[in-house]
Tab-separated table of C-alpha atoms and ligand atoms in Angstrom:
chain	number	residue	atom	x	y	z
N	1	MET	CA	-4.819	11.221	-7.783
N	2	VAL	CA	-2.169	12.195	-5.171
N	3	ASP	CA	-0.030	15.135	-4.747
N	4	LEU	CA	3.200	14.144	-2.940
N	5	VAL	CA	5.291	16.916	-4.009
N	6	THR	CA	3.130	19.790	-2.018
N	7	GLN	CA	3.063	17.331	0.901
N	8	TYR	CA	6.830	16.881	0.872
N	9	GLU	CA	7.440	20.645	0.645
N	10	LYS	CA	5.548	21.141	3.729
N	11	ILE	CA	7.976	18.945	5.739
N	12	LYS	CA	10.873	19.430	3.525
N	13	SER	CA	13.277	20.794	6.351
N	14	GLU	CA	12.299	17.773	8.724
N	15	VAL	CA	12.836	15.097	6.060
N	16	ASP	CA	15.894	16.477	4.452
N	17	ALA	CA	17.457	16.704	8.067
N	18	ALA	CA	16.548	13.067	8.925
N	19	THR	CA	17.645	11.484	5.647
N	20	GLN	CA	21.011	13.603	5.709
N	21	GLY	CA	21.392	11.950	9.166
N	22	VAL	CA	21.173	8.604	7.600
N	23	PHE	CA	23.574	9.349	4.638
N	24	GLY	CA	26.092	10.658	7.354
N	25	SER	CA	25.847	7.537	9.344
N	26	ALA	CA	25.890	5.205	6.617
N	27	GLN	CA	23.696	2.872	8.580
N	28	PHE	CA	21.579	1.926	5.797
N	29	ILE	CA	20.237	-1.281	6.745
N	30	ASN	CA	18.756	-2.072	10.092
N	31	GLY	CA	20.148	1.083	11.435
N	32	PRO	CA	18.849	2.876	14.539
N	33	GLU	CA	16.049	4.647	12.521
N	34	VAL	CA	14.403	1.439	11.777
N	35	LYS	CA	14.447	0.376	15.226
N	36	HIS	CA	13.101	3.806	16.255
N	37	PHE	CA	10.310	3.553	13.542
N	38	GLN	CA	9.333	0.308	14.785
N	39	LYS	CA	8.862	1.184	18.396
N	40	GLU	CA	6.893	4.326	17.325
N	41	LEU	CA	4.623	2.330	15.146
N	42	GLU	CA	4.258	-0.107	17.976
N	43	GLU	CA	2.891	2.523	20.251
N	44	TYR	CA	0.726	4.275	17.577
N	45	LEU	CA	-1.034	0.892	16.722
N	46	ASP	CA	-0.927	-0.242	20.289
N	47	VAL	CA	0.389	-3.526	18.750
N	48	LYS	CA	3.308	-5.509	20.514
N	49	HIS	CA	5.202	-6.329	17.650
N	50	VAL	CA	5.826	-4.333	14.401
N	51	ILE	CA	8.396	-6.242	11.956
N	52	PRO	CA	9.455	-3.679	9.191
N	53	CYS	CA	9.997	-5.414	5.706
N	54	ALA	CA	10.373	-4.216	2.007
N	55	ASN	CA	6.916	-3.932	0.751
N	56	GLY	CA	3.071	-4.643	1.516
N	57	THR	CA	3.266	-7.815	-0.807
N	58	ASP	CA	6.352	-9.330	1.071
N	59	ALA	CA	4.481	-8.341	4.292
N	60	LEU	CA	1.470	-10.774	3.302
N	61	GLN	CA	3.856	-13.278	1.970
N	62	VAL	CA	5.833	-13.543	5.215
N	63	ALA	CA	2.561	-13.611	7.329
N	64	LEU	CA	1.350	-16.625	5.493
N	65	MET	CA	4.833	-18.298	5.501
N	66	ALA	CA	4.900	-18.078	9.207
N	67	LEU	CA	1.681	-19.994	9.491
N	68	GLY	CA	3.418	-23.261	8.209
N	69	LEU	CA	0.573	-24.109	5.934
N	70	LYS	CA	0.582	-26.886	3.653
N	71	PRO	CA	0.058	-26.807	-0.229
N	72	GLY	CA	-3.720	-27.030	-0.756
N	73	ASP	CA	-4.598	-25.453	2.335
N	74	GLU	CA	-7.329	-22.922	1.630
N	75	VAL	CA	-6.931	-19.071	2.257
N	76	ILE	CA	-10.168	-17.039	1.847
N	77	THR	CA	-9.911	-13.468	0.609
N	78	SER	CA	-11.690	-10.881	-1.214
N	79	ASP	CA	-12.569	-10.777	-5.036
N	80	PHE	CA	-12.486	-6.918	-5.040
N	81	THR	CA	-8.905	-5.910	-4.119
N	82	PHE	CA	-5.632	-5.288	-5.348
N	83	ALA	CA	-3.959	-8.409	-6.861
N	84	ALA	CA	-1.224	-8.714	-4.223
N	85	THR	CA	-3.422	-10.314	-1.808
N	86	VAL	CA	-4.314	-13.395	-3.930
N	87	GLU	CA	-0.918	-13.458	-5.585
N	88	VAL	CA	0.995	-14.469	-2.520
N	89	ILE	CA	-1.418	-17.255	-1.632
N	90	GLY	CA	-0.918	-18.600	-5.176
N	91	LEU	CA	2.945	-18.177	-4.948
N	92	LEU	CA	3.010	-20.457	-1.665
N	93	GLN	CA	1.039	-23.016	-3.452
N	94	LEU	CA	-1.903	-22.397	-0.993
N	95	THR	CA	-5.526	-22.352	-2.747
N	96	PRO	CA	-7.052	-18.972	-3.007
N	97	VAL	CA	-10.465	-19.240	-2.252
N	98	LEU	CA	-12.120	-15.828	-3.540
N	99	VAL	CA	-15.506	-14.571	-2.225
N	100	ASP	CA	-17.805	-11.581	-2.726
N	101	VAL	CA	-17.963	-8.456	-1.023
N	102	ASP	CA	-20.279	-6.444	0.878
N	103	GLN	CA	-22.210	-3.916	-1.353
N	104	ASP	CA	-22.204	-1.229	1.103
N	105	THR	CA	-18.406	-1.158	2.240
N	106	PHE	CA	-16.850	-2.968	-0.584
N	107	ASN	CA	-15.293	-5.260	2.093
N	108	ILE	CA	-15.277	-9.158	2.341
N	109	SER	CA	-18.705	-10.473	2.844
N	110	ILE	CA	-19.372	-12.293	6.327
N	111	ASP	CA	-22.191	-14.546	4.713
N	112	ALA	CA	-19.794	-15.206	1.798
N	113	ILE	CA	-17.030	-16.425	4.214
N	114	GLN	CA	-19.360	-18.408	6.014
N	115	LYS	CA	-20.262	-20.362	2.809
N	116	ALA	CA	-16.764	-20.843	1.760
N	117	ILE	CA	-15.314	-22.447	4.909
N	118	THR	CA	-14.155	-26.071	4.666
N	119	PRO	CA	-12.145	-28.115	6.818
N	120	LYS	CA	-9.062	-27.010	4.620
N	121	THR	CA	-9.735	-23.508	5.525
N	122	LYS	CA	-6.582	-22.192	7.406
N	123	ALA	CA	-6.522	-18.422	7.082
N	124	ILE	CA	-8.922	-15.423	5.921
N	125	ILE	CA	-7.235	-12.229	4.673
N	126	PRO	CA	-9.824	-9.595	4.966
N	127	VAL	CA	-8.799	-6.439	3.202
N	128	HIS	CA	-9.822	-2.989	4.677
N	129	LEU	CA	-10.437	-1.461	1.163
N	130	PHE	CA	-10.105	2.124	0.694
N	131	GLY	CA	-9.423	2.881	4.306
N	132	GLN	CA	-12.681	1.285	6.054
N	133	PRO	CA	-12.030	-1.506	8.368
N	134	SER	CA	-13.850	-4.852	7.673
N	135	ASN	CA	-16.340	-6.181	9.930
N	136	MET	CA	-13.687	-7.654	12.150
N	137	GLU	CA	-15.987	-8.473	14.935
N	138	ALA	CA	-17.762	-11.083	12.688
N	139	ILE	CA	-14.511	-12.110	11.307
N	140	MET	CA	-12.864	-12.857	14.807
N	141	GLU	CA	-15.932	-15.038	15.752
N	142	ILE	CA	-15.744	-17.091	12.610
N	143	ALA	CA	-11.763	-17.547	13.121
N	144	GLU	CA	-12.251	-18.715	16.825
N	145	ALA	CA	-15.171	-21.026	16.209
N	146	ASN	CA	-13.237	-22.832	13.117
N	147	ASN	CA	-9.705	-22.449	14.292
N	148	ILE	CA	-8.742	-19.981	11.399
N	149	THR	CA	-5.804	-17.327	11.483
N	150	ILE	CA	-6.856	-13.967	10.403
N	151	VAL	CA	-4.256	-11.849	8.400
N	152	GLU	CA	-5.477	-8.273	8.072
N	153	ASP	CA	-4.337	-6.483	4.978
N	154	THR	CA	-4.196	-2.760	6.254
N	155	ALA	CA	-2.314	-1.486	2.997
N	156	GLN	CA	-5.011	0.894	2.546
N	157	ALA	CA	-6.210	1.587	6.131
N	158	ILE	CA	-3.380	2.449	8.463
N	159	GLY	CA	-4.774	4.557	11.242
N	160	ALA	CA	-8.143	3.346	10.888
N	161	LYS	CA	-10.200	2.315	13.941
N	162	TYR	CA	-12.749	-0.386	14.761
N	163	THR	CA	-14.957	-0.345	17.743
N	164	PHE	CA	-16.353	-3.727	18.890
N	165	SER	CA	-19.835	-4.137	20.313
N	166	ASN	CA	-18.220	-4.233	24.023
N	167	GLY	CA	-17.096	-0.544	23.461
N	168	GLU	CA	-13.375	-1.589	22.987
N	169	THR	CA	-11.547	0.198	19.858
N	170	LYS	CA	-8.451	-1.213	18.354
N	171	SER	CA	-6.516	-0.123	15.289
N	172	ALA	CA	-7.011	-1.820	11.877
N	173	GLY	CA	-4.197	-4.175	11.609
N	174	ALA	CA	-3.875	-4.960	15.181
N	175	ILE	CA	-7.244	-6.947	15.594
N	176	GLY	CA	-6.395	-10.187	13.640
N	177	HIS	CA	-3.369	-12.477	14.554
N	178	ILE	CA	-1.355	-10.662	11.953
N	179	GLY	CA	-1.759	-7.354	10.278
N	180	THR	CA	0.087	-6.203	7.056
N	181	THR	CA	0.539	-2.754	5.655
N	182	SER	CA	2.416	-1.147	2.948
N	183	PHE	CA	4.547	2.160	2.609
N	184	PHE	CA	4.177	2.492	-0.946
N	185	PRO	CA	4.481	6.458	-1.799
N	186	SER	CA	0.860	6.929	-2.485
N	187	LYS	CA	-0.511	4.892	0.574
N	188	ASN	CA	-1.804	6.939	3.452
N	189	LEU	CA	1.498	6.327	5.296
N	190	GLY	CA	3.923	6.419	2.372
N	191	CYS	CA	7.802	6.337	2.192
N	192	PHE	CA	9.827	7.703	-0.801
N	193	GLY	CA	10.294	4.170	-2.298
N	194	ASP	CA	8.947	0.809	-1.180
N	195	GLY	CA	8.377	-0.379	2.299
N	196	GLY	CA	5.910	-2.462	4.283
N	197	ALA	CA	5.416	-3.891	7.950
N	198	ILE	CA	3.858	-6.501	9.687
N	199	PHE	CA	2.120	-6.555	13.133
N	200	THR	CA	1.233	-9.006	15.748
N	201	ASN	CA	0.499	-9.522	19.336
N	202	ASP	CA	1.500	-13.070	19.341
N	203	ASP	CA	5.282	-13.491	20.324
N	204	ASP	CA	5.788	-16.859	18.505
N	205	LEU	CA	4.744	-15.631	15.447
N	206	ALA	CA	6.569	-12.282	15.965
N	207	GLU	CA	9.807	-14.296	16.299
N	208	LYS	CA	9.079	-16.456	13.237
N	209	MET	CA	8.396	-13.504	11.050
N	210	ARG	CA	11.494	-11.487	12.069
N	211	SER	CA	13.395	-14.526	11.203
N	212	ILE	CA	11.753	-15.081	8.032
N	213	VAL	CA	12.335	-11.632	6.714
N	214	ASN	CA	15.845	-12.229	7.359
N	215	HIS	CA	16.526	-15.545	5.356
N	216	GLY	CA	15.032	-17.623	8.208
N	217	MET	CA	18.024	-16.850	10.458
N	218	GLY	CA	17.848	-17.530	14.167
N	219	VAL	CA	21.281	-16.996	15.833
N	220	ARG	CA	23.496	-15.441	13.201
N	221	TYR	CA	24.332	-17.780	10.394
N	222	TYR	CA	22.136	-20.428	11.662
N	223	TYR	CA	18.992	-20.933	9.376
N	224	ASP	CA	15.952	-22.274	11.097
N	225	ARG	CA	13.651	-22.101	8.365
N	226	LEU	CA	13.430	-20.927	4.689
N	227	GLY	CA	13.340	-17.346	4.670
N	228	VAL	CA	13.291	-14.265	2.335
N	229	ASN	CA	15.424	-11.048	2.172
N	230	SER	CA	12.728	-8.249	2.974
N	231	ARG	CA	14.070	-5.278	4.732
N	232	LEU	CA	12.959	-1.559	5.190
N	233	ASP	CA	15.942	0.517	4.653
N	234	SER	CA	16.965	3.298	6.981
N	235	VAL	CA	16.452	6.079	4.709
N	236	GLN	CA	12.837	5.096	4.522
N	237	ALA	CA	12.370	4.599	8.152
N	238	ALA	CA	13.558	8.121	8.685
N	239	VAL	CA	10.894	9.626	6.217
N	240	LEU	CA	8.447	7.179	7.901
N	241	ARG	CA	9.257	8.542	11.431
N	242	ILE	CA	8.349	11.933	10.173
N	243	LYS	CA	5.389	11.184	8.459
N	244	LEU	CA	3.932	9.037	11.186
N	245	GLY	CA	4.120	12.152	13.288
N	246	HIS	CA	1.801	13.775	10.731
N	247	LEU	CA	-0.428	10.768	10.222
N	248	ASP	CA	-3.503	12.043	12.176
N	249	GLU	CA	-3.192	15.131	10.484
N	250	TYR	CA	-3.129	13.724	7.151
N	251	ILE	CA	-6.015	11.098	7.986
N	252	ALA	CA	-8.064	14.484	9.120
N	253	ALA	CA	-7.472	16.117	5.666
N	254	ARG	CA	-8.570	13.078	3.723
N	255	GLN	CA	-11.541	12.907	5.890
N	256	LYS	CA	-12.420	16.644	5.092
N	257	ALA	CA	-11.858	16.042	1.600
N	258	ALA	CA	-14.213	13.029	1.899
N	259	ALA	CA	-16.860	15.032	3.582
N	260	TYR	CA	-16.617	17.828	0.882
N	261	TYR	CA	-17.374	15.204	-1.805
N	262	THR	CA	-20.104	13.507	0.006
N	263	ASN	CA	-21.787	16.792	0.862
N	264	HIS	CA	-21.904	17.664	-2.861
N	265	PHE	CA	-22.744	14.242	-4.513
N	266	LYS	CA	-25.248	12.873	-1.524
N	267	ASP	CA	-28.429	14.394	-3.446
N	268	ILE	CA	-27.355	13.716	-6.760
N	269	GLU	CA	-29.725	11.194	-8.500
N	270	GLY	CA	-28.030	7.824	-9.395
N	271	VAL	CA	-24.989	8.727	-7.290
N	272	GLU	CA	-24.153	6.602	-4.392
N	273	THR	CA	-21.540	8.267	-1.941
N	274	PRO	CA	-19.265	6.020	0.415
N	275	TYR	CA	-21.049	4.343	3.290
N	276	ILE	CA	-19.115	4.564	6.718
N	277	ALA	CA	-19.983	2.004	9.054
N	278	PRO	CA	-21.223	3.511	12.595
N	279	ASN	CA	-18.400	1.568	14.435
N	280	VAL	CA	-15.428	2.560	12.361
N	281	SER	CA	-13.422	5.585	11.402
N	282	HIS	CA	-12.736	5.628	7.454
N	283	VAL	CA	-9.203	7.014	6.744
N	284	PHE	CA	-10.298	7.417	2.920
N	285	HIS	CA	-7.332	5.950	0.988
N	286	GLN	CA	-9.685	6.391	-1.894
N	287	TYR	CA	-12.867	8.174	-2.203
N	288	THR	CA	-15.123	6.128	-4.331
N	289	LEU	CA	-18.500	6.624	-5.716
N	290	LYS	CA	-20.891	4.078	-7.259
N	291	ILE	CA	-22.833	5.428	-10.167
N	292	GLU	CA	-25.514	3.366	-11.729
N	293	GLY	CA	-25.273	3.049	-15.636
N	294	LEU	CA	-22.034	5.221	-15.555
N	295	ASP	CA	-19.835	4.989	-18.595
N	296	GLN	CA	-16.613	4.584	-16.606
N	297	PHE	CA	-14.147	5.226	-19.337
N	298	ALA	CA	-15.983	8.134	-21.066
N	299	CYS	CA	-16.170	9.506	-17.575
N	300	GLN	CA	-12.494	9.014	-16.860
N	301	GLU	CA	-11.769	10.707	-20.514
N	302	PHE	CA	-13.983	13.680	-19.680
N	303	MET	CA	-12.107	14.260	-16.447
N	304	LYS	CA	-8.819	13.987	-17.977
N	305	SER	CA	-9.673	16.441	-20.440
N	306	LYS	CA	-10.220	18.921	-17.495
N	307	GLY	CA	-7.017	17.883	-16.011
N	308	ILE	CA	-8.595	15.816	-13.522
N	309	PRO	CA	-7.494	12.160	-12.879
N	310	ALA	CA	-10.040	9.705	-12.103
N	311	MET	CA	-9.603	5.952	-11.496
N	312	ILE	CA	-11.548	2.763	-11.580
N	313	TYR	CA	-10.448	0.831	-8.584
N	314	TYR	CA	-11.188	-1.878	-9.797
N	315	PRO	CA	-11.984	-2.740	-13.197
N	316	MET	CA	-11.860	-6.500	-13.232
N	317	PRO	CA	-12.894	-8.981	-10.444
N	318	LEU	CA	-9.786	-10.926	-9.476
N	319	HIS	CA	-11.967	-14.204	-10.193
N	320	THR	CA	-11.753	-13.321	-13.905
N	321	GLN	CA	-8.152	-12.682	-14.105
N	322	LYS	CA	-6.044	-14.904	-16.380
N	323	ALA	CA	-3.280	-15.529	-13.749
N	324	TYR	CA	-5.479	-16.687	-10.960
N	325	GLY	CA	-7.296	-19.673	-12.861
N	326	PRO	CA	-10.452	-18.106	-13.573
N	327	GLU	CA	-12.004	-21.644	-14.509
N	328	GLN	CA	-12.117	-22.759	-10.750
N	329	PHE	CA	-14.618	-19.910	-9.965
N	330	LYS	CA	-18.424	-19.580	-10.829
N	331	HIS	CA	-19.124	-16.075	-12.177
N	332	GLU	CA	-22.458	-15.819	-10.649
N	333	ASP	CA	-20.956	-16.416	-7.222
N	334	PHE	CA	-19.499	-12.792	-7.468
N	335	ALA	CA	-22.612	-10.532	-8.161
N	336	ILE	CA	-21.750	-7.742	-6.260
N	337	THR	CA	-18.092	-7.499	-7.291
N	338	ASN	CA	-19.251	-8.080	-10.929
N	339	LYS	CA	-21.425	-5.036	-10.543
N	340	LEU	CA	-19.164	-2.797	-8.631
N	341	CYS	CA	-16.484	-3.197	-11.146
N	342	LYS	CA	-18.897	-1.607	-13.393
N	343	THR	CA	-20.160	1.271	-11.441
N	344	VAL	CA	-17.247	2.540	-9.345
N	345	ILE	CA	-15.167	5.646	-9.977
N	346	SER	CA	-12.440	7.171	-7.644
N	347	LEU	CA	-11.876	10.739	-7.331
N	348	PRO	CA	-8.526	12.588	-6.419
N	349	MET	CA	-8.009	11.739	-2.821
N	350	HIS	CA	-4.906	13.128	-0.798
N	351	THR	CA	-3.763	15.554	2.119
N	352	GLU	CA	-3.267	18.720	-0.057
N	353	LEU	CA	-6.596	18.954	-1.600
N	354	ASP	CA	-8.134	22.707	-1.268
N	355	GLN	CA	-11.659	23.974	-1.407
N	356	GLU	CA	-11.045	25.219	-4.783
N	357	GLN	CA	-9.732	21.966	-6.432
N	358	LEU	CA	-12.500	20.076	-4.722
N	359	ALA	CA	-14.978	22.394	-5.986
N	360	TYR	CA	-13.507	22.164	-9.563
N	361	ILE	CA	-13.639	18.181	-9.416
N	362	CYS	CA	-17.209	18.270	-8.217
N	363	THR	CA	-18.429	20.773	-10.930
N	364	ASN	CA	-16.938	18.862	-13.514
N	365	LEU	CA	-18.093	15.476	-12.643
N	366	THR	CA	-21.576	16.669	-12.243
N	367	GLU	CA	-21.329	18.201	-15.540
N	368	PHE	CA	-20.535	14.942	-17.186
N	369	LEU	CA	-23.363	13.336	-15.241
N	370	ASN	CA	-26.046	16.035	-16.487
N	371	ARG	CA	-24.627	15.400	-20.191
N	372	SER	CA	-25.029	11.695	-20.190
U	1	LIG	C1	-0.887	-1.509	-1.982
U	1	LIG	C2	-1.299	-2.779	-1.709
U	1	LIG	C3	-0.744	-4.092	-1.579
U	1	LIG	C4	0.818	-4.276	-1.689
U	1	LIG	O1	1.744	-3.422	-1.283
U	1	LIG	P1	3.156	-3.065	-1.982
U	1	LIG	O2	4.075	-2.223	-1.109
U	1	LIG	O3	2.742	-2.226	-3.262
U	1	LIG	O4	3.547	-4.552	-2.291
U	1	LIG	C5	-1.266	-5.068	-0.899
U	1	LIG	N1	-2.697	-4.889	-0.562
U	1	LIG	C6	-3.311	-3.854	-0.843
U	1	LIG	C7	-4.681	-4.029	-0.369
U	1	LIG	C8	-2.794	-2.670	-1.282
U	1	LIG	O5	-3.577	-1.683	-1.573
């Protein structure tokens, strides 16, 4: 699905020099590389505060911890996403309110949010799935009208842009009260291990979250609140500084591969190529087709036999997962997610796909579709 080896080879001399520098300095934790990366990411996203942390799941957890919610408070999020989003809600003894998604964008449905709001709703976590920002204008209006905090899960969409109806453009993750991301190696901005970050324009939340990632410490060895240990280490920050410098170019490479796929599949009967809302840039963390009546697993097997990885993101709605209390949800409330889980297939998507590989992938998937 990704080719991180070729990508590394192209930036090897830069990365090797930077990481050697960290080894030589022995400042492995909270060293200058972390501070520099933080500043550079603040500039890139045009956000006031970036708080680096250990991974994208911690970023979500720390964001929710900073809100001072009480057990039983409700947090609305998408039924069609990676487990981390709902997991942290449960870990903090908050009540996850899963809602259905929009058929075209795979992102949280605005109608479904509106129906799910109660007096106990304290936060909404829109996930910018597969690299496309959610409908943030509508979400921020709902937040304002109902005094709800928005935590954008930007793990799959760093670098994506969203334009409001007044013409203002912002980076995904810098629109809500808090944004979170992951630097897991296969993410669009990936490091060489685990990493994550939290974004906010709110000084008060920033101070709380900086303290929470460092054991809840304020002044050294004085603890103001319960915290966790969640740090981005200096070696990862050094790698991320270099990759951040290439991020726009990486995004362009993904968009180019996506355009190739779309051009190939757009006229094939029964195949629906990804919809891109007119006011966003889609950074294609995943390229996901919807194919009516597809035997997903047979398709995956066929592609595998041709040496092509293809993945089903996601095969099972979160509301049906044993871990999250499926009995509290009504299956029929998730008509779109239920259907998507049976029709989606994601093709290889990364920065190193060349025309020959893309053609080979397209030819083989088309052959499978013609057979079945
Ligand atoms: C990857 C991912 C996360 C979790 O990030 P980790 O760094 O793996 O903890 C959270 N949410 C979404 C949508 C993701 O894709």
